[in-house]
Short mmCIF file of C-alpha atoms in Angstrom, two decimals:
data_model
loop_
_atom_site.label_atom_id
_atom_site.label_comp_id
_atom_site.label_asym_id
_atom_site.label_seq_id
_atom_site.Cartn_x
_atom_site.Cartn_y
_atom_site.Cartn_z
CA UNK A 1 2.05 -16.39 8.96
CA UNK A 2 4.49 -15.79 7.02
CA UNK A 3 6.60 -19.10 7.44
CA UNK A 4 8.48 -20.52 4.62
CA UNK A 5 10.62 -23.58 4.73
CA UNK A 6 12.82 -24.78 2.14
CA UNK A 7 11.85 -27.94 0.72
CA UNK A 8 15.74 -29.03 0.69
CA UNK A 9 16.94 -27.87 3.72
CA UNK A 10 16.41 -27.36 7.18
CA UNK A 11 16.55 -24.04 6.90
CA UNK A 12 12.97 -22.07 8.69
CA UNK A 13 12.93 -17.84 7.84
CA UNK A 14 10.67 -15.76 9.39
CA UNK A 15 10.27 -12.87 7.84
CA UNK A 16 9.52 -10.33 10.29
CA UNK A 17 6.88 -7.35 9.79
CA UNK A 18 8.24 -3.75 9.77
CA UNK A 19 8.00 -2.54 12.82
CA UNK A 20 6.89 -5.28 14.76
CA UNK A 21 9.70 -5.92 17.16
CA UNK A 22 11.43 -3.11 19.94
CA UNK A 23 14.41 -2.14 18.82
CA UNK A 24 16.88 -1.88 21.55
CA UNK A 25 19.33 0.80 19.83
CA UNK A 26 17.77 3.54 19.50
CA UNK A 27 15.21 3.83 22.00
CA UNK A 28 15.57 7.80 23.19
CA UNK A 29 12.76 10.16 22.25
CA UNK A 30 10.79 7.75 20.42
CA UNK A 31 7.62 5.70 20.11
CA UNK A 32 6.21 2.30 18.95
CA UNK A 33 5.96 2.46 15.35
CA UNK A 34 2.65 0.32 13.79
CA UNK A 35 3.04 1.82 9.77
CA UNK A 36 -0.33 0.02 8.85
CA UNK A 37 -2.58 1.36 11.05
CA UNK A 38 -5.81 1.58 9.55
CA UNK A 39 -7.22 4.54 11.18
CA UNK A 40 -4.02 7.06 10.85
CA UNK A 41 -4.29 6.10 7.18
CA UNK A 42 -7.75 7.04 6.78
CA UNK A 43 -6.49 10.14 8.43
CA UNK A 44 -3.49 10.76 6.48
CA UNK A 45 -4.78 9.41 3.48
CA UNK A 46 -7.96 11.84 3.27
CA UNK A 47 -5.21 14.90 4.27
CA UNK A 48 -3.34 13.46 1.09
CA UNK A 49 -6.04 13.02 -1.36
CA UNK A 50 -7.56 16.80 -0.41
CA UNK A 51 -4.32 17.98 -0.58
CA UNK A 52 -4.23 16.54 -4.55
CA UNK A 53 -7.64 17.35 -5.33
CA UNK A 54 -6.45 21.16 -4.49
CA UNK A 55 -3.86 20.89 -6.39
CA UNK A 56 -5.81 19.42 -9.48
CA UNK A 57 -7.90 22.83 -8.64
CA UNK A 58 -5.42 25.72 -8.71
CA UNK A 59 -2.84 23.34 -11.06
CA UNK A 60 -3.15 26.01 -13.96
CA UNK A 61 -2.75 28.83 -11.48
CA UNK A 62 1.21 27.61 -11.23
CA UNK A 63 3.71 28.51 -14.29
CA UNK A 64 3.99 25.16 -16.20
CA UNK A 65 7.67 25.23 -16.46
CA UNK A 66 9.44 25.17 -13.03
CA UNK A 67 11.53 28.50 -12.15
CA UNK A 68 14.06 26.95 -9.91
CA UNK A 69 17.70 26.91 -10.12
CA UNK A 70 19.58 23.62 -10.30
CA UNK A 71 20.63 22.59 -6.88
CA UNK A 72 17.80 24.69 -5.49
CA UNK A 73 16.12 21.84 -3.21
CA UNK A 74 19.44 21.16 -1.14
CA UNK A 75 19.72 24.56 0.05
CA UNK A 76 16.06 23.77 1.45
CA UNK A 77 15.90 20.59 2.77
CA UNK A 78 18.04 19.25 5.83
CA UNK A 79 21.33 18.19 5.27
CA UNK A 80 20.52 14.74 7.33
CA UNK A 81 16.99 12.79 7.53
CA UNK A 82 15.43 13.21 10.84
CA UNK A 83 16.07 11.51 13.90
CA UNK A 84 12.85 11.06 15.65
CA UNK A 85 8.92 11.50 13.47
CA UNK A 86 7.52 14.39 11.95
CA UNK A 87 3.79 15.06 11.29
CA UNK A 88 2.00 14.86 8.24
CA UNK A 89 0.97 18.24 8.11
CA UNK A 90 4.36 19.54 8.45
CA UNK A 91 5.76 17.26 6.04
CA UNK A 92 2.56 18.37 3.58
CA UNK A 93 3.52 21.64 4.24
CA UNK A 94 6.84 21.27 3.16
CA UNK A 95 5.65 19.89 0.04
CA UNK A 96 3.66 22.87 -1.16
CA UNK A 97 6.59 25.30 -0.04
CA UNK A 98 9.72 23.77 -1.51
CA UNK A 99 8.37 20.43 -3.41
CA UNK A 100 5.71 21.81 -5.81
CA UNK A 101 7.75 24.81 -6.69
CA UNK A 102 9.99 22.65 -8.13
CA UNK A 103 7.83 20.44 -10.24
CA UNK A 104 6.95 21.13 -14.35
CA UNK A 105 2.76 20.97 -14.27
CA UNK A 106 2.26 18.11 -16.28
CA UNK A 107 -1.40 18.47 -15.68
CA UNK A 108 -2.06 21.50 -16.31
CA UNK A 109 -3.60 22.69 -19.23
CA UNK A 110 -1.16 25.43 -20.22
CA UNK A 111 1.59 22.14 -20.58
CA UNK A 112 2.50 21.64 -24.34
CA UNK A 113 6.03 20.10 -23.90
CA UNK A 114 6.31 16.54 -24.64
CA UNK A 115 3.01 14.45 -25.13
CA UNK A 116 0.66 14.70 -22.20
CA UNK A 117 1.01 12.60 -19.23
CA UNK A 118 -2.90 12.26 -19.21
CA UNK A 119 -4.49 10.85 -15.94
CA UNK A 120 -7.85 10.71 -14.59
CA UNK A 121 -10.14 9.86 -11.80
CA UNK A 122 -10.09 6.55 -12.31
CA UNK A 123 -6.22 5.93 -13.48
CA UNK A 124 -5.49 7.98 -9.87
CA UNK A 125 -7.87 5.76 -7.93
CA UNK A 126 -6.78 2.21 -9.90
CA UNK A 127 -2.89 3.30 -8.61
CA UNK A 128 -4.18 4.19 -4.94
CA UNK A 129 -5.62 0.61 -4.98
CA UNK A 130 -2.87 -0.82 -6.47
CA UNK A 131 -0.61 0.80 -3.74
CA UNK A 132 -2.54 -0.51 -1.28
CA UNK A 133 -2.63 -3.91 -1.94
CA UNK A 134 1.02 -3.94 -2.97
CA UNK A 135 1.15 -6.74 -4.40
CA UNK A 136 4.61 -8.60 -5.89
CA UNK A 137 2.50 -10.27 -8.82
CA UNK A 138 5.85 -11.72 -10.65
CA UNK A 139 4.34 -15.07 -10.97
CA UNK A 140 0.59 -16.42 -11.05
CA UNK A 141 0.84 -17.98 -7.63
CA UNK A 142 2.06 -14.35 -6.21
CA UNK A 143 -1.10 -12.96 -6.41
CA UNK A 144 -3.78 -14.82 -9.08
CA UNK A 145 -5.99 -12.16 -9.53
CA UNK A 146 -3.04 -9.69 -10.72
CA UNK A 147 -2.06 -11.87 -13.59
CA UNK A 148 -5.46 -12.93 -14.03
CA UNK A 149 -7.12 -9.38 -14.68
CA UNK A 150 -3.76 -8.35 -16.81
CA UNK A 151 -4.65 -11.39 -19.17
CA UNK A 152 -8.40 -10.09 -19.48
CA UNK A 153 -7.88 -6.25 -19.34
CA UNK A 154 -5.24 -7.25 -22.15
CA UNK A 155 -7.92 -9.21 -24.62
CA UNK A 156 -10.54 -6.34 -23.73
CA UNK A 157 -8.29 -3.61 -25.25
CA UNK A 158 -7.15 -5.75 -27.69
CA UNK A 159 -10.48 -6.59 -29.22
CA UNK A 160 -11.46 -2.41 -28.88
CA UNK A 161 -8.40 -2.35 -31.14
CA UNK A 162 -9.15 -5.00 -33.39
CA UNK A 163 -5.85 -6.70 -33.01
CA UNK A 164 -6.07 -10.12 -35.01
CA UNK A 165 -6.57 -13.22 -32.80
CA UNK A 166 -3.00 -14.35 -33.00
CA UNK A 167 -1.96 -11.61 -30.37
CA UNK A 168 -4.43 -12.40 -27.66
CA UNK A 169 -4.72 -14.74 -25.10
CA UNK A 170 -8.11 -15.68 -26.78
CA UNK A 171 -6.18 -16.76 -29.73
CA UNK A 172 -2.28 -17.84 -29.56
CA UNK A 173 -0.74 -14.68 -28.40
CA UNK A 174 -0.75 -12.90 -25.11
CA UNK A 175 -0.47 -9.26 -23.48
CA UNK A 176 1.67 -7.76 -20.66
CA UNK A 177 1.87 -4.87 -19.08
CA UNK A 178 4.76 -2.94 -18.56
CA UNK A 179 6.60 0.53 -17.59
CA UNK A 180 7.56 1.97 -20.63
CA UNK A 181 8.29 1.95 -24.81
CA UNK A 182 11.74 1.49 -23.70
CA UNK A 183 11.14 -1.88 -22.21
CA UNK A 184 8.73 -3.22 -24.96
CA UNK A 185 11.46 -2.63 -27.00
CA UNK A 186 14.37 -3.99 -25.37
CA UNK A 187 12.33 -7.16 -24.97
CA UNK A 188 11.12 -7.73 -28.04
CA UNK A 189 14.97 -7.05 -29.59
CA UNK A 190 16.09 -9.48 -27.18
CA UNK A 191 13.20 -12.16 -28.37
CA UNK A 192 14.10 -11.64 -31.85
CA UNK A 193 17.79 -11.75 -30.96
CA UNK A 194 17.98 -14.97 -29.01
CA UNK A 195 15.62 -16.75 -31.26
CA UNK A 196 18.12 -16.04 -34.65
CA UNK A 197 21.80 -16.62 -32.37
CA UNK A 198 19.62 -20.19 -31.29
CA UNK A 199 19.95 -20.57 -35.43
CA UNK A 200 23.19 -19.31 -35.97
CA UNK A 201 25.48 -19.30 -32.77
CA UNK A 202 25.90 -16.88 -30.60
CA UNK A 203 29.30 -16.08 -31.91
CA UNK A 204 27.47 -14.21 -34.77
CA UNK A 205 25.75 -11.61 -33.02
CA UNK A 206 28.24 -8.80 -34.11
CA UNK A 207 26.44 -9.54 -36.80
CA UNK A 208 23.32 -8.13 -36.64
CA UNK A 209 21.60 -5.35 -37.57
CA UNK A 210 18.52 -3.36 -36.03
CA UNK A 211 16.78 -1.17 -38.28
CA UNK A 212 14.24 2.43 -37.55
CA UNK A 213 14.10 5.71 -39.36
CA UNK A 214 15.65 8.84 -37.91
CA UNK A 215 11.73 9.46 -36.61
CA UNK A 216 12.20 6.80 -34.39
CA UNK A 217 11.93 7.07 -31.03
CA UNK A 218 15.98 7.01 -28.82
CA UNK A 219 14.07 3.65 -27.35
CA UNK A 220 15.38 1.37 -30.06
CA UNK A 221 18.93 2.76 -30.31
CA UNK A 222 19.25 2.49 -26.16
CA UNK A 223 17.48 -0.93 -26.65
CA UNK A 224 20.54 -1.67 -29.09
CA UNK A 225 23.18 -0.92 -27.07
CA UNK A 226 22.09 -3.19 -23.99
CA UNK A 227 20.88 -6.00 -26.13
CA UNK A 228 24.82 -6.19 -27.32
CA UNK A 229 24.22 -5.07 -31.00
CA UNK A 230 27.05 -3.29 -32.60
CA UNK A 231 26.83 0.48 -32.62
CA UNK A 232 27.86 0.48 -36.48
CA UNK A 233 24.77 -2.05 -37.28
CA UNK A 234 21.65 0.65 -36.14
CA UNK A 235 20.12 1.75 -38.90
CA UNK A 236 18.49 5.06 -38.80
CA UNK A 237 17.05 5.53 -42.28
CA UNK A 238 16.70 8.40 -43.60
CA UNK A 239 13.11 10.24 -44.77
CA UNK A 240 12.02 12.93 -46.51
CA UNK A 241 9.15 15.55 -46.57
CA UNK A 242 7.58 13.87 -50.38
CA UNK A 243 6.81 10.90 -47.55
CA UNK A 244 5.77 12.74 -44.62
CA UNK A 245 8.58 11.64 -42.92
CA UNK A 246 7.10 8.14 -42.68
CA UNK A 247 9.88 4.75 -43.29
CA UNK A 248 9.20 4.03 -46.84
CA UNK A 249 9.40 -0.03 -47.72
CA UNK A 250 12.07 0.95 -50.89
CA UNK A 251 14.40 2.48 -48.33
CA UNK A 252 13.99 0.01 -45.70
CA UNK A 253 14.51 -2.23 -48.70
CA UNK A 254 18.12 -0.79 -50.05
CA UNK A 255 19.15 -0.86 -46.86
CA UNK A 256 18.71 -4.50 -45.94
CA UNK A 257 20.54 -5.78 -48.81
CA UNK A 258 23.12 -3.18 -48.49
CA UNK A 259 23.81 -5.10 -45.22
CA UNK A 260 22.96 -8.10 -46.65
CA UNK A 261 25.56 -7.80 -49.54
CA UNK A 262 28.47 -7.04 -46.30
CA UNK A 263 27.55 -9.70 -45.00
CA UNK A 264 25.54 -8.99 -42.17
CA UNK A 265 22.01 -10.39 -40.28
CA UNK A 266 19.24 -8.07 -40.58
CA UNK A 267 16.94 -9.10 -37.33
CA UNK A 268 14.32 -6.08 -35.98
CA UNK A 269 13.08 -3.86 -37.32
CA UNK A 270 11.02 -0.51 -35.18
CA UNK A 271 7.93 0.45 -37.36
CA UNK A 272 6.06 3.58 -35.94
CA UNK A 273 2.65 4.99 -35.90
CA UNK A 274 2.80 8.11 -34.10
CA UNK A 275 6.60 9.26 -33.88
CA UNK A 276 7.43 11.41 -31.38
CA UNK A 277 8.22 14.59 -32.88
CA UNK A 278 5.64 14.76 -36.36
CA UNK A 279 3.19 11.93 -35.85
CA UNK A 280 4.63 10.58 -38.88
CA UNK A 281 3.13 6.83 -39.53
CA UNK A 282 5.35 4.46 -41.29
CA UNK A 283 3.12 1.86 -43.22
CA UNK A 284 2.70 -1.07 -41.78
CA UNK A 285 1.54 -3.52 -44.42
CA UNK A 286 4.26 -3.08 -47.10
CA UNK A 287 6.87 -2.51 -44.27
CA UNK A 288 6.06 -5.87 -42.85
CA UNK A 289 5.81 -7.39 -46.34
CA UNK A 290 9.35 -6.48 -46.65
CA UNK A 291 10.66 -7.62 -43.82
CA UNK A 292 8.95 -10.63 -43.77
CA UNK A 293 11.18 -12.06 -46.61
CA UNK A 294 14.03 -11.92 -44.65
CA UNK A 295 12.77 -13.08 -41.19
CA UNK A 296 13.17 -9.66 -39.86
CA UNK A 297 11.10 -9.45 -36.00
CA UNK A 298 9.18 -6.57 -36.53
CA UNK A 299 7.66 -4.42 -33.56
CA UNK A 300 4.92 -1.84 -33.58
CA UNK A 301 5.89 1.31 -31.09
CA UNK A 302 2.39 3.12 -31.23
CA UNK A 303 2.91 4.46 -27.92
CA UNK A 304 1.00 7.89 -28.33
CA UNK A 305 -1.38 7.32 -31.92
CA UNK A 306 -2.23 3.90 -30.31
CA UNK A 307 -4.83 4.91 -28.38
CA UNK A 308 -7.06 6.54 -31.22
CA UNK A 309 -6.99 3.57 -33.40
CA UNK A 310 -9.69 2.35 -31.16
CA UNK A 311 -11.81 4.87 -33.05
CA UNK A 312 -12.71 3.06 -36.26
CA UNK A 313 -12.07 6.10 -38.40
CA UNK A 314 -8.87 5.55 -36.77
CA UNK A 315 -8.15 2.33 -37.25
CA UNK A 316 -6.89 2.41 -40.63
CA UNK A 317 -3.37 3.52 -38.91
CA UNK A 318 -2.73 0.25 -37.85
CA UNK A 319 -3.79 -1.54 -41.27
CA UNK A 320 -0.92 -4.15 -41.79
CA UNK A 321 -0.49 -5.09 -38.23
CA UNK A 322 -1.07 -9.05 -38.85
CA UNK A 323 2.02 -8.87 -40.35
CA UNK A 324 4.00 -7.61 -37.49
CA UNK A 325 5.52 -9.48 -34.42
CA UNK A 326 4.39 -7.22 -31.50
CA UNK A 327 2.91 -4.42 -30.82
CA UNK A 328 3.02 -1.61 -27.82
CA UNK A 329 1.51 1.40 -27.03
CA UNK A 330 1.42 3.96 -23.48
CA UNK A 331 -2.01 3.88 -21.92
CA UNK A 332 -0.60 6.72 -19.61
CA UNK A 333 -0.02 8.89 -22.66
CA UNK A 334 -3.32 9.32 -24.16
CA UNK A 335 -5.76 7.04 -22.84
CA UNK A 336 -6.88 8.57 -19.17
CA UNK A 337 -4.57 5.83 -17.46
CA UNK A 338 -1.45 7.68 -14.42
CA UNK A 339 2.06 6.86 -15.43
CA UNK A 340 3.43 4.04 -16.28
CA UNK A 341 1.33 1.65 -18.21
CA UNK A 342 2.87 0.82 -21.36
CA UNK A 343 0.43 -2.26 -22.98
CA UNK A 344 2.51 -4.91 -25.45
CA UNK A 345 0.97 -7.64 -27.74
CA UNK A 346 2.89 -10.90 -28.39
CA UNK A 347 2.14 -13.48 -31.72
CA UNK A 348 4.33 -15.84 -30.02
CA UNK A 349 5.08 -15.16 -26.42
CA UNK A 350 7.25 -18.43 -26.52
CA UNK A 351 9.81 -16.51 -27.91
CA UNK A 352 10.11 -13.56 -25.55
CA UNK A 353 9.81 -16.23 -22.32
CA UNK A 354 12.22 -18.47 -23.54
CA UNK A 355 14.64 -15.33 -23.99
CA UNK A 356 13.41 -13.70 -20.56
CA UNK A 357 12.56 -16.46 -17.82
CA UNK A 358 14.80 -18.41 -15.77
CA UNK A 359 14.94 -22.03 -14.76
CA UNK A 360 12.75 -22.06 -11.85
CA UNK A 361 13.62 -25.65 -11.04
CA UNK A 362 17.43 -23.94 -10.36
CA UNK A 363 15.33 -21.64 -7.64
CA UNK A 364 13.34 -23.41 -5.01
CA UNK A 365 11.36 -20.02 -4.04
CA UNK A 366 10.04 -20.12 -7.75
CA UNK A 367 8.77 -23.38 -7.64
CA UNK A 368 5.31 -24.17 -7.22
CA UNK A 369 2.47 -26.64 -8.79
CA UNK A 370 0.81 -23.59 -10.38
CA UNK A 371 3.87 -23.25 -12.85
CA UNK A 372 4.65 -26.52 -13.05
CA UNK A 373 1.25 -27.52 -14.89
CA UNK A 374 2.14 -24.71 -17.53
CA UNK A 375 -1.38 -24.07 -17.40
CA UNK A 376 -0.58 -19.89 -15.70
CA UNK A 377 0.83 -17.40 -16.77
CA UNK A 378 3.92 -16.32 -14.80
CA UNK A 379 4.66 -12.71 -16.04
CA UNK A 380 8.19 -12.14 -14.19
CA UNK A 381 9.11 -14.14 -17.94
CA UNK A 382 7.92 -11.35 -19.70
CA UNK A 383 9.66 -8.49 -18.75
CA UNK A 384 13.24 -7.34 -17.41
CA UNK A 385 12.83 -7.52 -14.02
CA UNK A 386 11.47 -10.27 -11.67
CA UNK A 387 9.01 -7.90 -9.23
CA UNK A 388 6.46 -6.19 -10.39
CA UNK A 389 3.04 -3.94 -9.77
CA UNK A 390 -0.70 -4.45 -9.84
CA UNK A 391 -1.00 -2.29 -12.92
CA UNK A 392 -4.17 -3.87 -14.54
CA UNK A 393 -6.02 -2.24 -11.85
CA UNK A 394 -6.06 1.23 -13.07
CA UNK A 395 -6.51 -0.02 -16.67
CA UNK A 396 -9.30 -1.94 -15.30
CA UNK A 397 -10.92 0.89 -13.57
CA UNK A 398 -10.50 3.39 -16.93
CA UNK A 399 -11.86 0.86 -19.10
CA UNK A 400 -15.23 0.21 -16.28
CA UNK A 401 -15.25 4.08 -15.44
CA UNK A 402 -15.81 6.00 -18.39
CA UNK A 403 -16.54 2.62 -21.10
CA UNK A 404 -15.68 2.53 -24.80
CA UNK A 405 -17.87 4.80 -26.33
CA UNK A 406 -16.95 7.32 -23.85
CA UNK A 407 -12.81 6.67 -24.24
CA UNK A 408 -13.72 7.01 -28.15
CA UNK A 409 -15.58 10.23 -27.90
CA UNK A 410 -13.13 12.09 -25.24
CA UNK A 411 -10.45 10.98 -28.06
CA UNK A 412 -12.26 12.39 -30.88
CA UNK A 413 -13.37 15.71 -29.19
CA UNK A 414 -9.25 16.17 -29.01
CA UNK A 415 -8.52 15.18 -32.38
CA UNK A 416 -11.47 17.85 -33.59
CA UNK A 417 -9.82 20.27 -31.33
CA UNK A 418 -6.32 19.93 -32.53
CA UNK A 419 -8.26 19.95 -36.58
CA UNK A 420 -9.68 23.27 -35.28
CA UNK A 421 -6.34 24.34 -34.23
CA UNK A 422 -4.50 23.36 -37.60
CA UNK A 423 -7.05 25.50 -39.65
CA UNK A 424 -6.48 28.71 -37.65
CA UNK A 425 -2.47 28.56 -38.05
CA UNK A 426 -3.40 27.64 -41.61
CA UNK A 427 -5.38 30.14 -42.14
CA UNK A 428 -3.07 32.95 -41.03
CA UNK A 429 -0.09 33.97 -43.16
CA UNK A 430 2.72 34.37 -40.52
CA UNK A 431 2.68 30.76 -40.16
CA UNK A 432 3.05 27.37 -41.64
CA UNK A 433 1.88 23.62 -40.99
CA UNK A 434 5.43 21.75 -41.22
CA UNK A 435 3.46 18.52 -41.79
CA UNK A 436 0.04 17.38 -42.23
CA UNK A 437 -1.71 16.28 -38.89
CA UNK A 438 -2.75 13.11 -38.28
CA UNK A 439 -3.97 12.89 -34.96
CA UNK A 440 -4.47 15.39 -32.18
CA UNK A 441 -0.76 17.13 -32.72
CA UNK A 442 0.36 20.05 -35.15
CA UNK A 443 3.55 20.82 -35.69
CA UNK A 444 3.76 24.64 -36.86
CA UNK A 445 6.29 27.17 -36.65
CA UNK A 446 6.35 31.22 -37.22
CA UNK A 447 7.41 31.90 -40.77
CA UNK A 448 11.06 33.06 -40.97
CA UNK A 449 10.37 36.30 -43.16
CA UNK A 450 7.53 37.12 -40.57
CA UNK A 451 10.48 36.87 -38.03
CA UNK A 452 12.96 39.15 -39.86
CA UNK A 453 15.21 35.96 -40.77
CA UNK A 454 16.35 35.39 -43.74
CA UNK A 455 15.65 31.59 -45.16
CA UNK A 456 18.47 29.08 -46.41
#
């Protein structure tokens, strides 16, 4: 178990279980550690999960925003880890005292900041599993069913959000699930990249030019910087209230041959539905339309709003989305799924693997028949990184636990709550709506004259 010889050598490893030999150093005071015992975690593990379920129970109980000092948690804690093992229940103990104080209640239903981190029953449970089986899925032969029910879970929420054919599996496009935004984005930019420098040499890449609105997510300008694009050629475009802050096509337009006319390479452009401080939507169709006639990648970030368009009388936000090049959107931000499950839709995944994977012929341990018939997918070529997590689990399990009409009705109930909302504050004259609502955010304020300010 466990053996692996290089094909090429004569090299044998064993790689050796944690825990499974004596050590002969540091032997004083100290026992025979087995850290996959079965029964002591069925033990520890039920002492973990009542010690969450508690929590979920008195969560609103705590004030949301931590009330610690910076640097409070060293004055706690030990200066040194311990030498020898400490029991759960101490450890547990120490949690609640000097961990939990110290932590901003996400889940509780006071929390406003941000969007929510929303979790559930089944997003917890899908990440216990996936923990368990810890899993290294990078390539198909790592663990088949992990890229196996990633492909599927991918279609399935496709189809609920009517995504054309080109960008699934089922058609000539693919899904993958990653972290974060932040990473759909840097991969995409460095698909689009790679396939225009291929055109034009490398040499040119001071060239190009990324283009968002100044709604747009910090994802695409940190997505910039590493993907080696010139500070001076991000474009955040300006909007305007008469738009509702959405990326209008005539300014994305003047823009592009502004560049264009200095003789630059416009390559990506960062369309939103859902931005992160107003909701704004920038439209899709005519945006695309635009960029289209100069070969400009464009990606989708709907990483809140996505969600809702699986509502039909949602979907409409999305219109103009066979025009784009990819597509993302957080299933830990709105759709029931624990942190971090960001989904992304490829037309042509050929261009992000061929930017992405590595020549596994160069590295024997990546070789195998599996991904030599091209017939797999090996998803280590579709992301940053090489390892990575069972997260199709916990999509899995929200999709089986609570089905689609369910997802769709928990969705509406807090759009109508948030519609509710946006009448009251309308409705009383020491404050204003500061843009319309679109989904299940409002952005108000108090009215300066009801505050004793005077307005510029």
């Amino acid at each position: 178990k466990n053996l692996e010889i290089q094909q090429h050598s004569s090299q044998i490893s064993f790689p050796l279980l944690m825990g499974s030999l004596k050590s002969d150093v540091e032997h004083e005071n100290t026992s025979m550690i087995n850290p996959m015992d079965s029964e002591e975690l069925r033990r520890q593990g039920h002492m973990i999960i009542d010690f969450i379920a508690d929590y979920y129970k008195n969560v609103e109980k705590y004030p949301v925003l931590s009330q610690v000092e910076p640097g409070y948690l060293r004055k706690r804690l030990p200066e040194s880890a311990p030498n020898n093992p400490e029991p759960i229940e101490t450890i547990l103990q120490d949690v609640q005292e000097h961990v939990v104080p110290g932590i901003t209640h996400w889940q509780s239903p006071n929390y406003f900041a941000y969007f929510p981190s929303s979790g559930s029953i089944a997003g917890f449970l899908g990440e216990m599993l996936s923990t368990g089986f810890n899993v290294v899925g990078f390539n198909w032969i790592s663990s088949p069913a992990a890229t196996e029910l990633e492909n599927i879970v991918m279609d399935w929420l496709g189809e609920m959000l009517k995504l054309p054919k080109s960008f699934l599996f089922s058609g000539n496009g693919g899904g993958v699930i990653l972290g974060t935004t932040c990473e759909a984005i840097l991969c995409t930019l460095a698909a689009a990249r790679d396939q225009i420098l291929n055109k034009i040499g490398r040499e040119n890449i001071s060239k190009l030019v990324v283009y968002g609105s100044d709604q747009t997510h910090s994802a695409l300008q940190k997505a910039a910087q590493i993907a080696g694009i010139h500070p001076k050629n991000f474009r955040a475009i300006k909007t305007t209230k008469s738009s509702s802050f959405a990326l209008t096509p005539d300014s994305l337009q003047a823009a592009i041959s502004s560049d264009i006319e200095a003789g630059l390479i416009p390559l990506f452009l960062c369309a939103t539905v859902g931005t992160t401080s107003i909701t704004a939507v920038d439209p899709l169709e005519p945006l695309c339309n635009a960029a289209k006639r100069y070969g400009i990648w464009v990606h989708v970030d709907a990483a809140y709003a996505g969600s809702a368009c699986i509502c039909p009388e949602f979907r409409h936000f999305i219109d103009g989305i066979e025009g784009a090049d990819s597509l993302s959107f957080n299933a830990h931000k709105w759709f029931f799924t624990n942190l971090d499950c960001c989904c992304m839709w490829m037309k042509n995944p050929t261009a992000l693997t061929n930017s992405l994977s590595t020549n596994s012929e160069s590295y024997e341990f990546l070789r195998n028949k599996a991904s030599d018939s091209k017939q797999v997918v090996d998803y280590k070529d579709w992301q940053i990184t090489l390892s990575r997590r069972f997260r199709a689990l916990k999509l899995w399990l929200v999709l089986r636990s609570y089905g689609v009409a369910n997802l769709r009705n928990y969705l509406r109930s807090h759009v109508k709550m948030a519609k509710q909302f946006e009448q009251l504050v309308a409705g009383d004259n020491r404050f204003e709506v500061v843009v319309p609502r679109n989904f299940a955010m409002v952005c108000f304020r108090a009215l300066p004259s009801c505050l004793g300010e005077k307005q510029e």
